[in-house]
CSV table of C-alpha atoms in Angstrom, one decimal:
chain,number,residue,atom,x,y,z
A,1,MET,CA,-150.3,31.9,-117.8
A,2,ALA,CA,-146.6,31.7,-116.9
A,3,ALA,CA,-144.0,33.6,-118.9
A,4,ILE,CA,-140.3,33.0,-118.7
A,5,LYS,CA,-137.7,35.4,-120.0
A,6,GLN,CA,-134.0,36.0,-119.7
A,7,LEU,CA,-132.9,39.3,-118.1
A,8,LYS,CA,-129.8,41.3,-119.2
A,9,SER,CA,-128.1,40.0,-116.0
A,10,GLY,CA,-128.3,36.5,-117.5
A,11,ASN,CA,-130.9,35.4,-114.8
A,12,TRP,CA,-134.3,34.0,-115.7
A,13,ASN,CA,-137.5,35.7,-114.6
A,14,VAL,CA,-140.8,33.9,-114.1
A,15,GLU,CA,-144.1,35.9,-114.2
A,16,ILE,CA,-147.4,34.0,-113.6
A,17,ARG,CA,-150.4,36.1,-114.5
A,18,ILE,CA,-153.8,34.4,-114.0
A,19,LYS,CA,-157.1,36.4,-113.8
A,20,GLY,CA,-158.5,36.5,-110.3
A,21,SER,CA,-155.1,35.9,-108.6
A,22,LYS,CA,-152.2,38.1,-107.7
A,23,THR,CA,-149.3,38.2,-110.2
A,24,ILE,CA,-146.3,36.1,-109.0
A,25,CYS,CA,-142.8,37.1,-110.1
A,26,LYS,CA,-139.5,35.4,-109.2
A,27,THR,CA,-136.0,35.4,-110.6
A,28,PHE,CA,-133.6,32.4,-110.9
A,29,LYS,CA,-130.1,31.9,-112.0
A,30,LEU,CA,-131.0,28.8,-114.0
A,31,LYS,CA,-133.7,28.4,-116.6
A,32,LEU,CA,-134.5,24.9,-115.3
A,33,ASP,CA,-135.2,26.3,-111.9
A,34,ALA,CA,-137.5,28.9,-113.4
A,35,GLU,CA,-139.4,26.2,-115.3
A,36,GLN,CA,-139.7,24.1,-112.2
A,37,PHE,CA,-141.2,27.0,-110.3
A,38,SER,CA,-143.7,27.8,-113.0
A,39,ILE,CA,-144.9,24.2,-113.3
A,40,LYS,CA,-145.4,23.9,-109.5
A,41,ASN,CA,-147.3,27.2,-109.1
A,42,GLU,CA,-149.4,27.8,-112.1
A,43,GLN,CA,-151.5,24.6,-111.7
A,44,VAL,CA,-151.9,25.1,-108.0
A,45,ILE,CA,-153.2,28.6,-108.5
A,46,ARG,CA,-155.7,27.5,-111.2
A,47,ALA,CA,-156.9,24.7,-109.0
A,48,ASN,CA,-157.5,27.0,-106.0
A,49,LEU,CA,-159.5,29.4,-108.2
A,50,LYS,CA,-161.8,26.6,-109.3
A,51,GLY,CA,-162.1,25.1,-105.9
A,52,GLN,CA,-161.0,21.8,-107.3
A,53,THR,CA,-159.5,18.8,-105.4
A,54,LEU,CA,-157.1,17.4,-107.9
A,55,LEU,CA,-155.4,14.0,-108.0
A,56,GLY,CA,-151.9,15.3,-107.8
A,57,LEU,CA,-148.6,13.5,-108.5
A,58,GLN,CA,-148.0,12.9,-104.7
A,59,PHE,CA,-151.4,11.3,-104.4
A,60,VAL,CA,-150.9,9.0,-107.4
A,61,LEU,CA,-147.4,8.0,-106.1
A,62,ASP,CA,-148.7,7.2,-102.6
A,63,THR,CA,-151.7,5.2,-104.0
A,64,TYR,CA,-149.4,3.3,-106.3
A,65,ARG,CA,-147.1,2.3,-103.5
A,66,LYS,CA,-150.0,1.2,-101.3
A,67,ARG,CA,-151.9,-0.8,-104.0
A,68,VAL,CA,-148.9,-2.3,-105.9
A,69,LEU,CA,-146.1,-2.5,-103.4
A,70,ILE,CA,-147.8,-3.6,-100.3
A,71,ASN,CA,-148.9,-7.3,-100.2
A,72,HIS,CA,-152.2,-8.5,-98.9
A,73,ASP,CA,-150.7,-9.6,-95.6
A,74,GLY,CA,-149.3,-6.1,-95.0
A,75,SER,CA,-145.7,-7.0,-95.9
A,76,LEU,CA,-143.8,-4.7,-98.2
A,77,ARG,CA,-142.5,-5.5,-101.7
A,78,GLY,CA,-138.8,-5.2,-102.1
A,79,SER,CA,-139.1,-2.0,-104.2
A,80,TYR,CA,-141.4,-0.2,-101.7
A,81,HIS,CA,-138.8,2.0,-100.1
A,82,HIS,CA,-136.7,2.5,-103.3
A,83,THR,CA,-139.8,3.7,-105.1
A,84,GLY,CA,-140.5,6.3,-102.4
A,85,TYR,CA,-136.8,7.4,-102.7
A,86,LEU,CA,-137.1,7.8,-106.5
A,87,GLY,CA,-140.5,9.5,-106.2
A,88,LYS,CA,-139.2,12.2,-103.9
A,89,SER,CA,-137.1,13.7,-106.8
A,90,LEU,CA,-140.2,13.7,-109.0
A,91,VAL,CA,-142.4,15.5,-106.5
A,92,LYS,CA,-139.6,17.9,-105.7
A,93,PHE,CA,-139.2,19.0,-109.3
A,94,PHE,CA,-142.8,18.9,-110.5
A,95,GLY,CA,-144.6,19.7,-107.3
A,96,ASP,CA,-147.9,18.2,-106.4
A,97,VAL,CA,-149.5,19.0,-109.7
A,98,THR,CA,-152.0,16.9,-111.7
A,99,LEU,CA,-150.6,14.5,-114.2
A,100,SER,CA,-152.4,16.2,-117.0
A,101,SER,CA,-150.4,19.4,-116.4
A,102,ILE,CA,-147.0,17.7,-117.0
A,103,THR,CA,-145.8,18.0,-120.6
A,104,SER,CA,-143.1,16.2,-122.6
A,105,ALA,CA,-141.1,19.4,-122.4
A,106,ASN,CA,-141.4,19.4,-118.6
A,107,VAL,CA,-140.1,15.8,-118.5
A,108,ALA,CA,-137.2,16.7,-120.7
A,109,SER,CA,-136.4,19.6,-118.4
A,110,PHE,CA,-136.5,17.2,-115.5
A,111,ARG,CA,-134.0,14.9,-117.2
A,112,GLU,CA,-131.6,17.7,-118.0
A,113,LYS,CA,-131.7,19.1,-114.5
A,114,ARG,CA,-131.0,15.7,-112.9
A,115,LEU,CA,-128.1,14.9,-115.3
A,116,ARG,CA,-126.5,18.4,-115.6
A,117,ASN,CA,-127.4,20.3,-112.4
A,118,ASP,CA,-127.9,17.6,-109.8
A,119,GLY,CA,-125.1,15.4,-111.1
A,120,MET,CA,-127.2,12.3,-111.0
A,121,SER,CA,-126.1,9.2,-112.9
A,122,GLU,CA,-127.9,8.1,-116.1
A,123,SER,CA,-129.0,5.0,-114.4
A,124,THR,CA,-130.8,6.8,-111.5
A,125,THR,CA,-132.3,9.4,-113.9
A,126,ARG,CA,-133.6,6.7,-116.1
A,127,LYS,CA,-135.2,4.8,-113.2
A,128,GLU,CA,-136.9,8.1,-112.1
A,129,MET,CA,-138.3,8.6,-115.5
A,130,GLU,CA,-139.5,5.0,-115.7
A,131,LEU,CA,-141.3,5.4,-112.4
A,132,LEU,CA,-143.1,8.5,-113.7
A,133,GLN,CA,-144.0,6.4,-116.8
A,134,ARG,CA,-145.5,3.7,-114.6
A,135,LEU,CA,-147.4,6.2,-112.5
A,136,TYR,CA,-149.2,7.4,-115.7
A,137,LYS,CA,-150.0,3.8,-116.7
A,138,PHE,CA,-151.3,3.1,-113.1
A,139,ALA,CA,-153.4,6.3,-113.1
A,140,ASP,CA,-154.9,5.3,-116.5
A,141,ILE,CA,-155.7,1.7,-115.6
A,142,GLU,CA,-156.3,1.7,-111.8
A,143,LEU,CA,-157.6,5.2,-111.1
A,144,ASP,CA,-159.4,5.8,-114.4
A,145,ILE,CA,-157.7,9.1,-115.1
A,146,GLU,CA,-157.6,9.7,-118.9
A,147,VAL,CA,-154.3,11.3,-119.5
A,148,LYS,CA,-151.6,11.1,-122.1
A,149,ASN,CA,-148.2,9.8,-120.9
A,150,PRO,CA,-145.7,12.6,-121.7
A,151,VAL,CA,-142.8,10.3,-120.8
A,152,ASN,CA,-143.4,8.2,-123.9
A,153,LYS,CA,-142.1,10.9,-126.1
A,154,VAL,CA,-139.0,11.8,-124.2
A,155,LYS,CA,-135.7,10.0,-124.7
A,156,LYS,CA,-134.4,8.4,-121.6
A,157,PRO,CA,-130.7,8.2,-120.6
A,158,SER,CA,-129.0,5.0,-121.7
A,159,GLY,CA,-129.0,3.7,-118.1
A,160,ALA,CA,-126.6,1.6,-116.2
A,161,LYS,CA,-123.3,0.5,-117.6
A,162,ILE,CA,-122.5,-3.2,-117.4
A,163,ARG,CA,-120.8,-3.8,-114.0
A,164,GLU,CA,-117.4,-5.4,-114.4
A,165,LYS,CA,-116.0,-4.7,-110.9
A,166,VAL,CA,-115.6,-7.8,-108.7
A,167,ILE,CA,-114.1,-8.1,-105.2
A,168,ASN,CA,-112.9,-11.1,-103.3
A,169,ASN,CA,-113.5,-12.1,-99.6
A,170,GLU,CA,-110.3,-10.5,-98.4
A,171,GLN,CA,-111.3,-7.1,-100.0
A,172,LEU,CA,-114.8,-7.5,-98.5
A,173,GLU,CA,-113.3,-8.0,-95.0
A,174,HIS,CA,-111.3,-4.8,-95.5
A,175,ILE,CA,-114.5,-2.9,-96.3
A,176,LEU,CA,-116.3,-4.5,-93.3
A,177,ASP,CA,-113.5,-3.1,-91.0
A,178,GLU,CA,-115.0,0.3,-91.9
A,179,VAL,CA,-118.6,-0.8,-91.2
A,180,PRO,CA,-120.4,-1.2,-87.9
A,181,HIS,CA,-120.1,-4.8,-86.7
A,182,LYS,CA,-123.9,-5.4,-86.5
A,183,TYR,CA,-124.0,-5.2,-90.4
A,184,HIS,CA,-121.2,-7.7,-91.1
A,185,ALA,CA,-123.4,-10.8,-91.3
A,186,TYR,CA,-125.8,-9.1,-93.8
A,187,PHE,CA,-123.0,-8.1,-96.2
A,188,ARG,CA,-121.2,-11.4,-95.9
A,189,LEU,CA,-124.5,-13.3,-96.6
A,190,LEU,CA,-125.0,-11.1,-99.7
A,191,MET,CA,-121.6,-12.1,-101.0
A,192,GLU,CA,-122.2,-15.8,-100.2
A,193,THR,CA,-125.7,-16.1,-101.6
A,194,ALA,CA,-125.8,-13.6,-104.5
A,195,CYS,CA,-129.2,-12.4,-103.2
A,196,ARG,CA,-130.4,-8.9,-104.0
A,197,ARG,CA,-130.3,-6.3,-101.3
A,198,SER,CA,-134.0,-6.2,-100.6
A,199,GLU,CA,-134.3,-10.0,-100.6
A,200,LEU,CA,-132.2,-10.3,-97.5
A,201,LEU,CA,-133.5,-7.2,-95.9
A,202,TYR,CA,-137.0,-8.8,-95.7
A,203,LEU,CA,-135.7,-12.2,-94.8
A,204,LYS,CA,-137.7,-14.0,-92.2
A,205,THR,CA,-136.6,-16.9,-90.0
A,206,SER,CA,-139.4,-19.1,-91.2
A,207,TRP,CA,-138.0,-18.9,-94.8
A,208,VAL,CA,-134.7,-20.5,-93.8
A,209,ASP,CA,-134.5,-24.3,-94.0
A,210,LEU,CA,-131.2,-25.5,-92.7
A,211,SER,CA,-132.1,-29.2,-93.1
A,212,LYS,CA,-132.4,-28.6,-96.9
A,213,ARG,CA,-129.8,-25.9,-96.9
A,214,VAL,CA,-132.0,-23.4,-98.7
A,215,ILE,CA,-133.8,-20.0,-98.3
A,216,HIS,CA,-137.4,-20.0,-99.6
A,217,LEU,CA,-138.0,-16.5,-101.1
A,218,PRO,CA,-141.7,-15.8,-101.7
A,219,ALA,CA,-142.8,-14.2,-105.0
A,220,GLU,CA,-143.8,-10.9,-103.4
A,221,ILE,CA,-140.2,-10.0,-102.4
A,222,THR,CA,-138.3,-11.1,-105.5
A,223,LYS,CA,-137.5,-8.7,-108.4
A,224,THR,CA,-139.0,-11.2,-111.0
A,225,GLY,CA,-142.2,-11.8,-109.0
A,226,THR,CA,-141.4,-15.5,-108.9
A,227,ALA,CA,-140.7,-17.5,-105.8
A,228,ARG,CA,-137.4,-19.3,-105.7
A,229,GLU,CA,-135.1,-21.3,-103.4
A,230,VAL,CA,-131.6,-20.0,-102.7
A,231,PRO,CA,-129.0,-22.7,-102.0
A,232,LEU,CA,-126.9,-22.2,-99.0
A,233,SER,CA,-123.2,-23.0,-99.0
A,234,LYS,CA,-121.5,-24.2,-95.9
A,235,LYS,CA,-120.1,-20.8,-95.3
A,236,ALA,CA,-123.5,-19.2,-95.7
A,237,ILE,CA,-124.9,-21.6,-93.1
A,238,GLU,CA,-122.1,-20.6,-90.7
A,239,ILE,CA,-123.2,-16.9,-91.2
A,240,ILE,CA,-126.9,-17.4,-90.9
A,241,GLU,CA,-127.1,-20.1,-88.1
A,242,PRO,CA,-126.2,-17.7,-85.2
A,243,LEU,CA,-128.8,-15.2,-86.4
A,244,LEU,CA,-131.5,-17.9,-86.3
A,245,ASN,CA,-130.6,-18.7,-82.7
A,246,ILE,CA,-131.4,-15.1,-81.6
A,247,GLY,CA,-135.1,-15.8,-82.0
A,248,ARG,CA,-136.2,-12.8,-84.1
A,249,LYS,CA,-138.9,-13.2,-86.8
A,250,GLU,CA,-136.9,-11.0,-89.2
A,251,LEU,CA,-133.2,-11.4,-89.4
A,252,PHE,CA,-132.4,-7.9,-90.6
A,253,ARG,CA,-134.4,-4.7,-89.9
A,254,TRP,CA,-132.7,-2.0,-91.8
A,255,LYS,CA,-133.6,0.3,-94.8
A,256,GLY,CA,-132.1,-0.5,-98.1
A,257,GLU,CA,-130.8,3.0,-98.9
A,258,SER,CA,-129.1,3.2,-95.5
A,259,MET,CA,-127.3,0.0,-96.1
A,260,THR,CA,-126.3,1.1,-99.6
A,261,GLN,CA,-124.8,4.4,-98.3
A,262,CYS,CA,-123.0,2.6,-95.4
A,263,PHE,CA,-121.3,0.1,-97.8
A,264,VAL,CA,-120.4,2.6,-100.5
A,265,ARG,CA,-118.9,5.2,-98.2
A,266,ALA,CA,-116.8,2.5,-96.5
A,267,ALA,CA,-115.5,1.2,-99.9
A,268,LYS,CA,-114.7,4.8,-101.0
A,269,ARG,CA,-112.7,5.5,-97.9
A,270,LEU,CA,-110.5,2.5,-98.8
A,271,GLY,CA,-110.1,3.7,-102.4
A,272,TYR,CA,-112.4,1.0,-103.9
A,273,LYS,CA,-113.9,2.7,-107.0
A,274,ASP,CA,-117.3,1.6,-108.4
A,275,VAL,CA,-117.9,-0.8,-105.6
A,276,VAL,CA,-121.6,-0.9,-104.5
A,277,ILE,CA,-123.8,-3.4,-102.8
A,278,HIS,CA,-124.7,-5.0,-106.1
A,279,THR,CA,-120.9,-5.7,-106.6
A,280,LEU,CA,-121.4,-8.5,-104.0
A,281,ARG,CA,-124.0,-10.3,-106.1
A,282,HIS,CA,-121.8,-9.8,-109.2
A,283,SER,CA,-118.7,-11.1,-107.4
A,284,CYS,CA,-120.5,-14.2,-106.1
A,285,LEU,CA,-121.8,-15.2,-109.5
A,286,SER,CA,-118.4,-14.4,-111.1
A,287,HIS,CA,-116.7,-16.7,-108.6
A,288,TYR,CA,-119.0,-19.6,-109.4
A,289,GLY,CA,-118.7,-18.9,-113.1
A,290,ARG,CA,-114.9,-19.2,-112.8
A,291,LEU,CA,-115.4,-22.5,-111.0
A,292,GLY,CA,-117.1,-23.8,-114.1
A,293,PHE,CA,-120.8,-23.6,-113.1
A,294,SER,CA,-123.2,-23.8,-116.0
A,295,VAL,CA,-125.5,-20.9,-116.7
A,296,PHE,CA,-128.4,-23.0,-115.5
A,297,GLN,CA,-126.7,-23.7,-112.2
A,298,LEU,CA,-126.0,-20.0,-111.9
A,299,ARG,CA,-129.6,-19.1,-112.7
A,300,ALA,CA,-130.7,-21.4,-109.8
A,301,ILE,CA,-128.5,-19.3,-107.5
A,302,SER,CA,-129.3,-15.8,-108.9
A,303,GLY,CA,-133.0,-16.2,-109.9
A,304,HIS,CA,-132.6,-14.6,-113.3
A,305,ARG,CA,-135.5,-15.2,-115.7
A,306,SER,CA,-133.3,-15.6,-118.7
A,307,VAL,CA,-129.9,-17.1,-119.3
A,308,ARG,CA,-128.9,-14.0,-121.4
A,309,MET,CA,-129.1,-11.7,-118.4
A,310,LEU,CA,-126.3,-13.7,-116.7
A,311,GLU,CA,-123.8,-12.2,-119.1
A,312,ARG,CA,-124.0,-9.0,-117.1
A,313,TYR,CA,-123.0,-10.8,-113.9
A,314,VAL,CA,-120.6,-13.5,-114.9
A,315,LYS,CA,-117.1,-12.5,-115.6
A,316,VAL,CA,-115.1,-15.3,-117.2
A,317,ASP,CA,-111.6,-14.5,-118.5
A,318,SER,CA,-109.8,-16.2,-121.3
A,319,LEU,CA,-107.4,-18.1,-119.0
A,320,SER,CA,-110.2,-19.9,-117.3
A,321,VAL,CA,-111.6,-20.9,-120.7
A,322,LEU,CA,-108.2,-22.2,-121.8
A,323,GLY,CA,-107.9,-24.2,-118.6
A,324,ALA,CA,-111.2,-25.9,-119.2
A,325,MET,CA,-110.2,-26.6,-122.8
A,326,ASP,CA,-107.0,-28.2,-121.7
A,327,ARG,CA,-108.8,-30.4,-119.2
A,328,SER,CA,-111.2,-31.7,-121.8
């Protein structure tokens, strides 16, 4: 078994002693790194000694993405790439070990490392832990692996703070000055339609109906799993019409994480704090909220399941409320 102890120097020493295998020793500055090393190596050594082929974390992650996030026609669900991005941090920390070898204490160590050592946000760390939780549920139901879910016992970070930041079209154009021209139409369309990042990245020409001024989003690419029609403003039509004339089946062919980094870095260079791609969705809905749109009209644009969720995206100040009261 693995033993971890602190040395007089303050470093942490890992010693893995398993009968039939060479003793492995390694020293780390951080206890979390020592724990990570022991988790990765002890299970692998035991499996090799038994000659077992184990269903490791990487296998379950890959199988989950193939079965759940790829549609029958071969198209990818909106969260396919993002799930792979989140999964990398899980595999990097735990290694390709069996799910049964991961304990609640290991999950807690993962949470602390991501928050304290890696400097990740509470929101991202929470999403990573939620993915691990889903992998256990998937393994239990779909792969018939009887294993307790250690994530259930571990407190997750509180998650994302409610976004209050909004930008106007002029500020967006300032940001786009720092972005390659080929991406401009994509970001402008996000601002004009309040679509989610992935919904436009997978947008196909056949889903756009200019005669009815709508985009038909199929259920497999929406976050809620429900098909919806996105209304197109006159400005949105001006943005999308030239793209349709190019003759491509897909209007945009880029990866979500690449687009996120491109936009965020451009905003930071201009001093715009807390501006991310999702700010465009929030800003669009906030704009229509200030114009007096009802929550049901806003839901038709945003695709939210519940009216309550729109409170996160619609920013209505007291002056606009007073104006509406005075006009009544």
